[in-house]
Tab-separated table of C-alpha atoms in Angstrom:
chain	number	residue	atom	x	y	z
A	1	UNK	CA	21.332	-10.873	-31.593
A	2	UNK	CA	22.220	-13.365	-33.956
A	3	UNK	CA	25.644	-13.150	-35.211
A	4	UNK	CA	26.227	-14.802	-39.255
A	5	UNK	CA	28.900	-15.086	-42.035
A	6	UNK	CA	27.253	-13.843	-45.365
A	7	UNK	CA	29.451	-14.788	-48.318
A	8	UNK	CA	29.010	-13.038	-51.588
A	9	UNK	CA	31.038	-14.565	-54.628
A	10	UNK	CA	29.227	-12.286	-57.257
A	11	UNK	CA	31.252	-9.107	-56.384
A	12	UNK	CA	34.681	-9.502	-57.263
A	13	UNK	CA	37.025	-8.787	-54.414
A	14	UNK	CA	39.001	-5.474	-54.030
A	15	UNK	CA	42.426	-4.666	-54.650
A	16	UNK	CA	43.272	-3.938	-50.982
A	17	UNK	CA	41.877	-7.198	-50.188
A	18	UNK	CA	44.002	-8.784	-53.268
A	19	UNK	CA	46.752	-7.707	-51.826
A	20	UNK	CA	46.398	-9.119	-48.196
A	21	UNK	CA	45.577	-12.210	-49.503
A	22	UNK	CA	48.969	-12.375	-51.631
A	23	UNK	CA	50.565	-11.605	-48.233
A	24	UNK	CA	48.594	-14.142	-46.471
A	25	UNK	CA	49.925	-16.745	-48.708
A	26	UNK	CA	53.501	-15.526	-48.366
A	27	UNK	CA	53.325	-16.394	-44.652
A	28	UNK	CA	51.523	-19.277	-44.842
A	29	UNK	CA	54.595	-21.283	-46.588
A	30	UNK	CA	56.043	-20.904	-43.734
A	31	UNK	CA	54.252	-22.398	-41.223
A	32	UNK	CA	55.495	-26.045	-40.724
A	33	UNK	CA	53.869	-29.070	-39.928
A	34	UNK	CA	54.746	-28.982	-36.242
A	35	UNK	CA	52.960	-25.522	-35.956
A	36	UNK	CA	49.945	-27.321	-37.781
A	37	UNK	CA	50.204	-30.317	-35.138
A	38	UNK	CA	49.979	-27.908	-32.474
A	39	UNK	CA	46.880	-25.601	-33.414
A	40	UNK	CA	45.210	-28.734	-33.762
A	41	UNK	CA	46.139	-30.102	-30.247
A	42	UNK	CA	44.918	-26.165	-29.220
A	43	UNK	CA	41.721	-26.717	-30.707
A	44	UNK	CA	40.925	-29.677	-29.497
A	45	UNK	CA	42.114	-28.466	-25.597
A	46	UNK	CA	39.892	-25.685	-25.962
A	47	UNK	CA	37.171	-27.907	-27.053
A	48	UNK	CA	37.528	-30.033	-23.721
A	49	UNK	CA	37.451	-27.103	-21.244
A	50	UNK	CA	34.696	-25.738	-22.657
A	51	UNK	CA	32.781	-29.129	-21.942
A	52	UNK	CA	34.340	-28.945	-18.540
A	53	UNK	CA	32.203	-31.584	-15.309
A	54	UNK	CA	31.612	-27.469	-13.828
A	55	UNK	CA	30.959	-24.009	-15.365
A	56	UNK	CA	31.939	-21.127	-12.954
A	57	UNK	CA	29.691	-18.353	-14.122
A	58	UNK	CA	29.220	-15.115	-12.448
A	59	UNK	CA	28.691	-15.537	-8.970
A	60	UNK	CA	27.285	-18.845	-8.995
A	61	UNK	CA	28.521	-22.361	-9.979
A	62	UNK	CA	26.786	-24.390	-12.314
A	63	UNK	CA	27.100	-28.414	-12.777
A	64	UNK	CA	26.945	-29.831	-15.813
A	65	UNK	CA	26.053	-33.488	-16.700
A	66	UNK	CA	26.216	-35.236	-19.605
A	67	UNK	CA	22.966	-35.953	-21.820
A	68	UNK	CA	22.668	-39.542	-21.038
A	69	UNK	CA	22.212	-38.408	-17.418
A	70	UNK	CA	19.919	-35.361	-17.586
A	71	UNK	CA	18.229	-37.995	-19.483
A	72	UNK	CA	17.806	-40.715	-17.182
A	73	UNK	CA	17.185	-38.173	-14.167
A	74	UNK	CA	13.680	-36.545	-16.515
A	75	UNK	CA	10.598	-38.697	-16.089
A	76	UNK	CA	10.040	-40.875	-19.274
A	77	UNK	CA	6.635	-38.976	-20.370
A	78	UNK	CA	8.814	-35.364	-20.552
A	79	UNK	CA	11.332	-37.249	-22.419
A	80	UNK	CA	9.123	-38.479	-25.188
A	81	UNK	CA	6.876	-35.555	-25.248
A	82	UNK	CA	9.966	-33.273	-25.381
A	83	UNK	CA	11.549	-36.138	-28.584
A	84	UNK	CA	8.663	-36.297	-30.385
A	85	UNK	CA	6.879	-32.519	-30.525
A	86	UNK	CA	11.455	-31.269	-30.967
A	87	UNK	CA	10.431	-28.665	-28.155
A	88	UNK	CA	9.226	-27.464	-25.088
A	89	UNK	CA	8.457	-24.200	-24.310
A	90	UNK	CA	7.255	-23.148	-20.970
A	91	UNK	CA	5.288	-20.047	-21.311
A	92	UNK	CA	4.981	-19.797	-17.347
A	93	UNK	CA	8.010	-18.602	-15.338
A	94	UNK	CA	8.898	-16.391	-12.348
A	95	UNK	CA	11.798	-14.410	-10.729
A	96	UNK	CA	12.489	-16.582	-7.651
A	97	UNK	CA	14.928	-16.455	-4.629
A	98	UNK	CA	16.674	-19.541	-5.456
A	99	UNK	CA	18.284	-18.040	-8.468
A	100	UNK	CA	20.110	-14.976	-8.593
A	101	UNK	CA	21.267	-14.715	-12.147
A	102	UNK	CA	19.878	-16.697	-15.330
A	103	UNK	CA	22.447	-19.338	-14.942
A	104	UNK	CA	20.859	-20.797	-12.463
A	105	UNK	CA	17.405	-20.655	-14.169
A	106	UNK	CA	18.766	-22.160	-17.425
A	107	UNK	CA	20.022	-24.955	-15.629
A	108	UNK	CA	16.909	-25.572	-13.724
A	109	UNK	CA	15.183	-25.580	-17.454
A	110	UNK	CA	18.126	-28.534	-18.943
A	111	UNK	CA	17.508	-30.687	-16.160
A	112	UNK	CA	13.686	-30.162	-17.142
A	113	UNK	CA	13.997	-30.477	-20.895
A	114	UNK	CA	12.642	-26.860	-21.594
A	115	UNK	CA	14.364	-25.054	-24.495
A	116	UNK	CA	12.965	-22.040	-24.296
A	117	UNK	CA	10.188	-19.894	-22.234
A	118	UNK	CA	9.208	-16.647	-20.999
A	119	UNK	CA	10.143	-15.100	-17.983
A	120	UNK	CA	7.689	-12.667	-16.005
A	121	UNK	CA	7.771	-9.362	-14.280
A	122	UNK	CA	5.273	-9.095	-11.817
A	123	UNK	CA	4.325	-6.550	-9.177
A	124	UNK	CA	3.098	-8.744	-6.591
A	125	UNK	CA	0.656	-8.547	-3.952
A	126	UNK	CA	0.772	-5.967	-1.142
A	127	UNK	CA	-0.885	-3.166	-2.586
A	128	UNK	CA	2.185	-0.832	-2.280
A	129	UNK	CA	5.060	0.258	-4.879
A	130	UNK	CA	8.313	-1.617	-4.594
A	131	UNK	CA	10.789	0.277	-2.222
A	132	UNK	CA	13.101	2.117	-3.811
A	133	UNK	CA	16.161	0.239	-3.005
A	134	UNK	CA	14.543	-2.867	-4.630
A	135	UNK	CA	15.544	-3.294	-8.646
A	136	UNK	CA	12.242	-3.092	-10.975
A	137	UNK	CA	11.589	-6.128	-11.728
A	138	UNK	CA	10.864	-5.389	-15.637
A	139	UNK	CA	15.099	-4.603	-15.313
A	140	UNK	CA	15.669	-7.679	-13.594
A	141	UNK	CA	14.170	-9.890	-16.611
A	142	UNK	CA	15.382	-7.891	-19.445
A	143	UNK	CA	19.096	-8.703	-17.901
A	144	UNK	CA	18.101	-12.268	-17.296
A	145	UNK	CA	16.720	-12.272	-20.972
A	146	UNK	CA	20.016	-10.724	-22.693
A	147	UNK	CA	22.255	-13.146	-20.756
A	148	UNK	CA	20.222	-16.040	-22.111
A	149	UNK	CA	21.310	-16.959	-25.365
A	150	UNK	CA	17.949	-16.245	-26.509
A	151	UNK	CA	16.388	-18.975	-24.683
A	152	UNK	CA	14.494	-16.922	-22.063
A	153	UNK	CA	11.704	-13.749	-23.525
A	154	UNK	CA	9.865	-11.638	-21.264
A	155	UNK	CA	6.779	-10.246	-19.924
A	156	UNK	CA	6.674	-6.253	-18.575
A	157	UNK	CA	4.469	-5.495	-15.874
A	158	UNK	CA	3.356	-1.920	-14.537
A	159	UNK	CA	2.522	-1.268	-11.144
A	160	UNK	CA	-1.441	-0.320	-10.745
A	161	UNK	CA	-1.462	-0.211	-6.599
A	162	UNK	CA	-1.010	3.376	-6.425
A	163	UNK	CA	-3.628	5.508	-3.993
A	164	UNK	CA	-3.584	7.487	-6.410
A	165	UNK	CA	-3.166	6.346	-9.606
A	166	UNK	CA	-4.061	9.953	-11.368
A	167	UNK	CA	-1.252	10.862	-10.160
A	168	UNK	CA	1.225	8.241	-11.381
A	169	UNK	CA	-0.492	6.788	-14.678
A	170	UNK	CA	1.330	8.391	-17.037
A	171	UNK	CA	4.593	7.515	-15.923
A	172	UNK	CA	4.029	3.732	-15.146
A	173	UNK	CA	2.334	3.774	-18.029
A	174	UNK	CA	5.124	5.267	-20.242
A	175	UNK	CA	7.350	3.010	-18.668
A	176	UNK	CA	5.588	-0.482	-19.813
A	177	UNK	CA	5.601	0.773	-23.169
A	178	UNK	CA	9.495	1.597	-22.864
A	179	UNK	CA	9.641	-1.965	-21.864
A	180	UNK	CA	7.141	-3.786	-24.371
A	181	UNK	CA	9.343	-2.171	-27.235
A	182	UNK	CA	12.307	-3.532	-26.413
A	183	UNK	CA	13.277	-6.536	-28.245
A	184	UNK	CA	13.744	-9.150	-25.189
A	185	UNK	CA	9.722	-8.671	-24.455
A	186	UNK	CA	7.102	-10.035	-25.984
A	187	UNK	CA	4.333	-9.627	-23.980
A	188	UNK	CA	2.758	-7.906	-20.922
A	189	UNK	CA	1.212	-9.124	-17.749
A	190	UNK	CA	-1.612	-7.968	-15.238
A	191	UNK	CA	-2.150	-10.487	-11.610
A	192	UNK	CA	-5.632	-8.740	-10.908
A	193	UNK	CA	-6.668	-10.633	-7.779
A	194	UNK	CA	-2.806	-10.718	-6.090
A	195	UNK	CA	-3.207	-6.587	-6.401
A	196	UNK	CA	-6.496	-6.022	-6.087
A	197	UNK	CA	-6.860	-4.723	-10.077
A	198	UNK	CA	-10.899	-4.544	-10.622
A	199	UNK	CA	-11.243	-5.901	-14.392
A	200	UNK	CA	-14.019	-3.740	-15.364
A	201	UNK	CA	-12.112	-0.414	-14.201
A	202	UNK	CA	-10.200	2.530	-15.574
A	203	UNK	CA	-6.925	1.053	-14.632
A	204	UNK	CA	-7.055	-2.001	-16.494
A	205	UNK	CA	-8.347	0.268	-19.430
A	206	UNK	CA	-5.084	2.456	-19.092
A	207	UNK	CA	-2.857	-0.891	-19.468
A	208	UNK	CA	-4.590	-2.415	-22.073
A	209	UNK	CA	-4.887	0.598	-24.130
A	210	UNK	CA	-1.220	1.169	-23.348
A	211	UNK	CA	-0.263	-2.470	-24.293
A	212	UNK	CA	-2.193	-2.359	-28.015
A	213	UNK	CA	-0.418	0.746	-28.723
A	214	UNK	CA	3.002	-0.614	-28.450
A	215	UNK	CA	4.795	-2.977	-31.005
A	216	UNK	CA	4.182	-6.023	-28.441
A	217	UNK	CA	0.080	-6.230	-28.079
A	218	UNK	CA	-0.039	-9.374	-26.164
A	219	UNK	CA	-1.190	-9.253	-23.038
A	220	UNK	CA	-1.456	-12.075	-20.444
A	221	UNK	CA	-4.154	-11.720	-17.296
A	222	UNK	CA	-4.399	-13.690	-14.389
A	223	UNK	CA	-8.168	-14.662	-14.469
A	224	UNK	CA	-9.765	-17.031	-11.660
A	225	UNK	CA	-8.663	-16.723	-7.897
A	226	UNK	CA	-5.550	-17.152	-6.075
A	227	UNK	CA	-3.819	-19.073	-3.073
A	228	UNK	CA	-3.131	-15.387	-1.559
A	229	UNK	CA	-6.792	-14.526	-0.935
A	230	UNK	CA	-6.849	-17.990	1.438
A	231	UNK	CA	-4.485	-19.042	4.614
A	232	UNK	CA	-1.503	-18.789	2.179
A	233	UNK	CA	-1.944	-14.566	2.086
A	234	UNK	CA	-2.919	-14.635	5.672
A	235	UNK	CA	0.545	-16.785	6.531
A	236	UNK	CA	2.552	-13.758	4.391
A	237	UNK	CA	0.595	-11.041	5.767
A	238	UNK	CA	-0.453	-10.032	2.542
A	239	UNK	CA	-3.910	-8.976	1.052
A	240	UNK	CA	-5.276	-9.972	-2.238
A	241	UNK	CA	-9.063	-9.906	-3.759
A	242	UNK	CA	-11.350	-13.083	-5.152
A	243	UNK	CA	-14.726	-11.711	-5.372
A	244	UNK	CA	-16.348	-11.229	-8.532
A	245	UNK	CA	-14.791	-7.647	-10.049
A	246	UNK	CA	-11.316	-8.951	-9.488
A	247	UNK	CA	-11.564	-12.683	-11.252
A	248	UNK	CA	-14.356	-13.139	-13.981
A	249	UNK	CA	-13.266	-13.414	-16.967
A	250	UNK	CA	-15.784	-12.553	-18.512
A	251	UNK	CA	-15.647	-8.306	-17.789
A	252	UNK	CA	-12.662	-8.471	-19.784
A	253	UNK	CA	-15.201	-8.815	-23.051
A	254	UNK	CA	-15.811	-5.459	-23.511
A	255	UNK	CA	-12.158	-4.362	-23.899
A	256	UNK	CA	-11.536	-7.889	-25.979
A	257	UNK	CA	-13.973	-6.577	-28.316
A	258	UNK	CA	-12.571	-3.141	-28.485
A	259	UNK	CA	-9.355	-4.059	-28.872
A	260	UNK	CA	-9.588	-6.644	-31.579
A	261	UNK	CA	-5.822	-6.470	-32.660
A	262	UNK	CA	-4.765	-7.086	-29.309
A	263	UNK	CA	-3.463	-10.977	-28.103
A	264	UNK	CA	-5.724	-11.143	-24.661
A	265	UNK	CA	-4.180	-14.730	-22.872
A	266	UNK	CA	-6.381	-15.848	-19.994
A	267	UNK	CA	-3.760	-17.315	-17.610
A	268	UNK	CA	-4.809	-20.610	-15.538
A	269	UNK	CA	-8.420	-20.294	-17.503
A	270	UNK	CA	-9.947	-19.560	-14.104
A	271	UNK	CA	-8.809	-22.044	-12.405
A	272	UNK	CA	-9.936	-22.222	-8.651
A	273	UNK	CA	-7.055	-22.183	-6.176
A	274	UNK	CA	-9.173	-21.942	-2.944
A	275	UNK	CA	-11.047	-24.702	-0.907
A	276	UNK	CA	-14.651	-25.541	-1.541
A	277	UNK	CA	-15.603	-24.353	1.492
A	278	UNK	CA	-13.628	-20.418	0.776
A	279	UNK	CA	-16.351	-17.854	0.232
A	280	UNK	CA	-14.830	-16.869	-3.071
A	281	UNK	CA	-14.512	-20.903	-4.589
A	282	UNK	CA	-16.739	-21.074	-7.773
A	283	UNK	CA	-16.996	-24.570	-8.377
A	284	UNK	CA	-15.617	-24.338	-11.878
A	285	UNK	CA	-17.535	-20.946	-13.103
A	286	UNK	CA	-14.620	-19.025	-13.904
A	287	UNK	CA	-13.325	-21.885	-16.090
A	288	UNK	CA	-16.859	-22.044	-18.270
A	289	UNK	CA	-16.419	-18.162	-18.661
A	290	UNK	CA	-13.036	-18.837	-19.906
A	291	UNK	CA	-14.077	-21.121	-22.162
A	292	UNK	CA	-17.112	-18.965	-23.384
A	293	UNK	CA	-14.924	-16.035	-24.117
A	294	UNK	CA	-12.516	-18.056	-25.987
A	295	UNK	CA	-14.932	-19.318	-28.089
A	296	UNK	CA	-16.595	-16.010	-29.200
A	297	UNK	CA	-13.830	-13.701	-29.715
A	298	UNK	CA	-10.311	-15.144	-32.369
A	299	UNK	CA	-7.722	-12.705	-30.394
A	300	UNK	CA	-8.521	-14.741	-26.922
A	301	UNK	CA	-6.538	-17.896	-25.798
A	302	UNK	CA	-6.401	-20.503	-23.293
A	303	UNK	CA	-3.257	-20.776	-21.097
A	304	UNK	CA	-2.826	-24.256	-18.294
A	305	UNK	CA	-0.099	-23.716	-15.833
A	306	UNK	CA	-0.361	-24.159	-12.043
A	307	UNK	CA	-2.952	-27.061	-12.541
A	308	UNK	CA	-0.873	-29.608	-11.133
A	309	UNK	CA	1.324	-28.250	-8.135
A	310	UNK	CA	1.909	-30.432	-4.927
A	311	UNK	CA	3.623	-30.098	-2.094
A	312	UNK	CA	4.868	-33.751	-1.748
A	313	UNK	CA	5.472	-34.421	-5.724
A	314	UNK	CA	6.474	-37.930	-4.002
A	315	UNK	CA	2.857	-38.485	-3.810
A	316	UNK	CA	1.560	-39.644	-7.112
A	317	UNK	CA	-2.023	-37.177	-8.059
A	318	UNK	CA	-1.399	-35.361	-4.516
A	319	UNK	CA	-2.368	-32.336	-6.078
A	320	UNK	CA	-2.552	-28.401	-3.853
A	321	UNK	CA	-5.761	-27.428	-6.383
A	322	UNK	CA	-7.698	-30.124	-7.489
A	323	UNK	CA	-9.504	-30.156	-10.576
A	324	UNK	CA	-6.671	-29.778	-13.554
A	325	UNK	CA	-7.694	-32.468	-15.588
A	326	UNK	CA	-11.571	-31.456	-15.486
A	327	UNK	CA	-10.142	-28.246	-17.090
A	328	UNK	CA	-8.499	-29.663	-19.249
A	329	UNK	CA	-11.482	-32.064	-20.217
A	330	UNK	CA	-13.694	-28.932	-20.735
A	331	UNK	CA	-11.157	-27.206	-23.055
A	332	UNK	CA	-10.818	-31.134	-25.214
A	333	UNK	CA	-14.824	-30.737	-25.077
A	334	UNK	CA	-14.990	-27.795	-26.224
A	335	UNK	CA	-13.015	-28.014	-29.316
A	336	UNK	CA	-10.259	-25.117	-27.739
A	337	UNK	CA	-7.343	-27.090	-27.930
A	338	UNK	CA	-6.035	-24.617	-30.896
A	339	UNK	CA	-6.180	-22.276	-28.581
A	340	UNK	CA	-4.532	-23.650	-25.264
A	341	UNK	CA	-0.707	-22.918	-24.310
A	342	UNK	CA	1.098	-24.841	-21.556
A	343	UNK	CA	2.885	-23.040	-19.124
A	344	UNK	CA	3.923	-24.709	-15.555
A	345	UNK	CA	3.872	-21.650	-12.941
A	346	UNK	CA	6.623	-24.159	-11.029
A	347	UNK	CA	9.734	-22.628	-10.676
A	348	UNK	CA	9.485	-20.877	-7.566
A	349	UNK	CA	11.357	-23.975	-5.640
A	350	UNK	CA	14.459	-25.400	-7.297
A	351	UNK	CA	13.246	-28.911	-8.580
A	352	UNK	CA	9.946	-28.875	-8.832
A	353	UNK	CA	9.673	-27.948	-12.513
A	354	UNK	CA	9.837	-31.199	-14.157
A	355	UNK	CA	7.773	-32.870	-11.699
A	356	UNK	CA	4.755	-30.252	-12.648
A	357	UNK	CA	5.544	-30.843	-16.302
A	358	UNK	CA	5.080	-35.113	-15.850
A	359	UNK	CA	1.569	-34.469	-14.353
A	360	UNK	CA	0.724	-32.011	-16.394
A	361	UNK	CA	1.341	-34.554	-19.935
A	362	UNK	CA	0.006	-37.015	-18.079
A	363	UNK	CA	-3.316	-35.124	-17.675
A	364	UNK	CA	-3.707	-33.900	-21.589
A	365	UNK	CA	-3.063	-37.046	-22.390
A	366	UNK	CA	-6.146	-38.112	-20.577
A	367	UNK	CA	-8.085	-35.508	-21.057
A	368	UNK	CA	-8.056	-36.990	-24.928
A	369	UNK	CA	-5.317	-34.565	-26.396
A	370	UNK	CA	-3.647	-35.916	-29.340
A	371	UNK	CA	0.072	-36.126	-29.959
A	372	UNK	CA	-0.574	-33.009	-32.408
A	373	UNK	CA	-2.293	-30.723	-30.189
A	374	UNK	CA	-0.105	-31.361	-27.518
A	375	UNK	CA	2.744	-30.394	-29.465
A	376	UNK	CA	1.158	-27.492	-30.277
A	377	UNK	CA	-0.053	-26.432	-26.775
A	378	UNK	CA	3.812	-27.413	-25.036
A	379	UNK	CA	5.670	-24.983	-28.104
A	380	UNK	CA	3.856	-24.947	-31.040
A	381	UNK	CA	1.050	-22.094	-30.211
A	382	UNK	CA	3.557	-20.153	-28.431
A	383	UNK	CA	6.087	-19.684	-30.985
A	384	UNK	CA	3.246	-18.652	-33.003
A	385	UNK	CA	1.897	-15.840	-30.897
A	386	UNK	CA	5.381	-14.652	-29.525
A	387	UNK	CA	6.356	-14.401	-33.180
A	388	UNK	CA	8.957	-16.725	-32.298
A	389	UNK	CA	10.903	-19.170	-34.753
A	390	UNK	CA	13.729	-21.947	-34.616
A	391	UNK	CA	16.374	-19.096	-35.552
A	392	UNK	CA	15.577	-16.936	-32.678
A	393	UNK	CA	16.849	-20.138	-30.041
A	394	UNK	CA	20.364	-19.645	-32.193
A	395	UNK	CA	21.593	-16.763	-29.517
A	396	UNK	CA	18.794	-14.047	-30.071
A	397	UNK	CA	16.950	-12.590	-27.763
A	398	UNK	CA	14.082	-10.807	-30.627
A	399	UNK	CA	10.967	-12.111	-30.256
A	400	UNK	CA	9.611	-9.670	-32.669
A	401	UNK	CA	10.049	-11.534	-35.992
A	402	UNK	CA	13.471	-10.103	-36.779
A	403	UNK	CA	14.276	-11.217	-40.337
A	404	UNK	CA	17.750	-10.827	-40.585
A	405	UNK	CA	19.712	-12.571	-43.926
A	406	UNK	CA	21.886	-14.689	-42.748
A	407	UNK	CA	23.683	-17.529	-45.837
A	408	UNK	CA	26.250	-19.466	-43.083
A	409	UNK	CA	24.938	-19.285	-39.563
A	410	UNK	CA	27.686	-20.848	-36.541
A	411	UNK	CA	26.724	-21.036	-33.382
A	412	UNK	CA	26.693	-23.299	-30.007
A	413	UNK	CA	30.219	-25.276	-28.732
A	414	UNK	CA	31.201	-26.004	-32.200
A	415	UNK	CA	30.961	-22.355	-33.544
A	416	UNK	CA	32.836	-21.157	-30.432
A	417	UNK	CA	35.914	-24.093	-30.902
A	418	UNK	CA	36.163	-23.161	-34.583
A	419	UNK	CA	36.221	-19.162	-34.109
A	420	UNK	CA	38.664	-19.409	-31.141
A	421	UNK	CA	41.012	-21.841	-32.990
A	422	UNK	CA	40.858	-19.490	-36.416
A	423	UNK	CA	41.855	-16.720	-33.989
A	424	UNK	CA	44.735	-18.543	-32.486
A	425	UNK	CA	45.945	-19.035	-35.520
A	426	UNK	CA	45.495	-15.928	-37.032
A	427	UNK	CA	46.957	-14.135	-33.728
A	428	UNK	CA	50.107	-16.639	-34.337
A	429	UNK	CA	50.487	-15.502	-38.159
A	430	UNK	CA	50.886	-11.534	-36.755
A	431	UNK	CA	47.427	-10.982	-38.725
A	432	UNK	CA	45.212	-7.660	-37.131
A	433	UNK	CA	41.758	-9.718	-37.856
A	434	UNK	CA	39.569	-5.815	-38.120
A	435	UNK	CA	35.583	-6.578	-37.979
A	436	UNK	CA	34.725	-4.787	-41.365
A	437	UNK	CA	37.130	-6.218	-43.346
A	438	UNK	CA	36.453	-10.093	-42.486
């Protein structure tokens, strides 16, 4: 939450208060100058640790650098982009091994110039509930989201693999809309192919009935296929589905339509992520339906991530999926780009984020994007949807439009030297600084 310093001269101050302040005065004559010299050389101490070359943070260790060399290390392309549009916001990210607290996360997103995005909760393929020793993911991200500073927002998730889902669908369906009403969410998400989630079926119904019922009705769907129903599933031992019921987008119009109010955001537009010789590769298909169903219904948008991963990102264009900038050619074509959010999908190995985000400019830049409707696809649309604004990246983690009047906002290294120095001081004087009377 975001913390301010309202200051009201209209209401003239009361006598208690009077009083304190004669008292303050009385022991303020007596500080001499050599006390002054010395909460000045305090401040500015505390000012240099906090800048410290490393940050110990919780259990893990965190380098900092200074600008000029995150700078240099960021390809040119995710410099300017990231100067010119004043943000980047990557509306794609995942819980990954690599990271065991948001520290590590946040630093992955400096050295990447992303200010802000939105971290998901997904029940992943397998077709079996987590195991009870295993922390819900949904609790995972709102802890990662609270620690953030208000820089990472989340997405719930429910898990629809149940044998029986009769049996469990009012419970995991109460619990994503305990989740989508807390503040640190903004959204939910369904992976129908990783968990075998049929898009015309009563499950899907349940969710997205459940989802436009809550304060947060956003709701972002995998749609298109996935590595996991290829050699990449059969390598983890894990089952997911690509034919037709679990990856057209365009069974989803039926609950679009009926749930008009409702945000419906078609992650990777259907994107194929299988070779053209897989069974289940449709040559583009999915993307067109994508497209279509964008067009014809206002509450349905266009999401981009995963377009551009590689295994060797030493290898310029050596892209795992081909076909990202024909997508993204289709959506220019189309007219759509008002309606398409970046996102990379590219934190899953430590590194690789800013490497996805260079290809990924590169390609909207010749697909025929302009410097406008990049901007708004890489934060602009985003911020929009999410009911985000530039006060919620101040230390907040409410996504929800919280309109709190604030005259004299602090916050940041500066805000933290200044408070901690006025407390020093204070603490020095023998003053009880009480919350409700400051």
């Amino acid at each position: 939450r975001r913390h301010a310093l309202t200051l009201n001269f209209d209401r003239p101050p009361p006598a208690k208060t009077l009083a304190f302040h004669r008292n303050l005065h009385l022991h303020i004559k007596l500080i001499t100058p050599t006390f002054v010299m010395l909460a000045r050389y305090a401040f500015v101490l505390l000012c240099l640790l906090h800048s410290n070359d490393v940050a110990v943070v919780g259990q893990e260790e965190v380098a900092s650098v200074s600008e000029t060399e995150l700078l240099a290390a960021i390809p040119e392309i995710v410099v300017s982009e990231h100067q010119r549009c004043g943000e980047i916001f990557d509306m794609h990210l995942h819980l990954a091994q690599w990271f065991q607290s948001v520290d590590g996360l946040l630093a992955e997103m400096d050295r990447s110039s992303v200010d802000r995005g939105i971290l998901y909760a997904v029940y992943g393929p397998g077709g079996t509930a987590f195991p009870a020793d295993m922390p819900d993911p949904n609790d995972q991200v709102s802890e990662m989201a609270n620690n953030s500073q208000g820089r990472i927002f989340g997405f719930a998730s429910c898990n629809t693999t149940h044998a029986n889902w009769n049996a469990v669908r009012d419970e995991e369906l109460m619990r994503l809309r305990a989740y989508l009403d807390m503040p640190e969410f903004v959204g939910a998400k369904l992976a129908p192919p990783q968990t075998c989630l049929p898009l015309d079926g009563e499950r899907i119904s349940d969710v997205v009935r459940t989802v436009s019922e809550s304060t947060t009705p956003v709701l972002a769907i995998h749609v298109g296929t996935t590595p996991f129903c290829g050699p990449l599933g059969a390598m983890f031992g894990l089952k997911a589905c690509c034919s037709q019921e679990y990856v057209s987008p365009s069974l989803l119009a039926p609950l679009v339509e009926q749930y008009a109010e409702t945000t419906f955001i078609l992650l990777h537009s259907g994107h194929d992520y299988l070779p053209i010789e897989d069974i289940n590769f449709y040559n583009g298909e999915l993307v067109d339906e994508s497209i279509a169903l964008a067009q014809k219904f206002p509450n349905v948008y266009l999401e981009i991530s995963a377009l551009h991963s590689e295994t060797d990102p030493s290898k310029e264009d050596d892209f795992n999926y081909p076909g990202g900038l024909e997508l993204l050619q289709k959506i220019v074509n189309a007219g759509l780009t008002n309606k398409m959010m970046w996102g990379s999908d590219a934190n899953h190995v430590q590194g690789r984020l800013v490497e996805a985000m260079k290809e990924s400019f590169e390609d909207m830049i010749a697909a025929g994007m302009t410097d406008e409707e990049r901007c708004q696809s890489v934060a602009g649309l985003s911020k929009t949807i999410f009911g985000l604004n530039e006060a919620d990246a101040d230390g907040g983690v409410d996504g929800k439009g919280d309109d709190a009047e604030t005259d004299v906002t602090t916050s940041g290294v500066a805000a933290l030297c200044f408070w901690s120095s006025f407390a020093s001081v204070a603490a020095s004087l023998g003053i009880a600084m009480v919350a409700n009377n400051v």
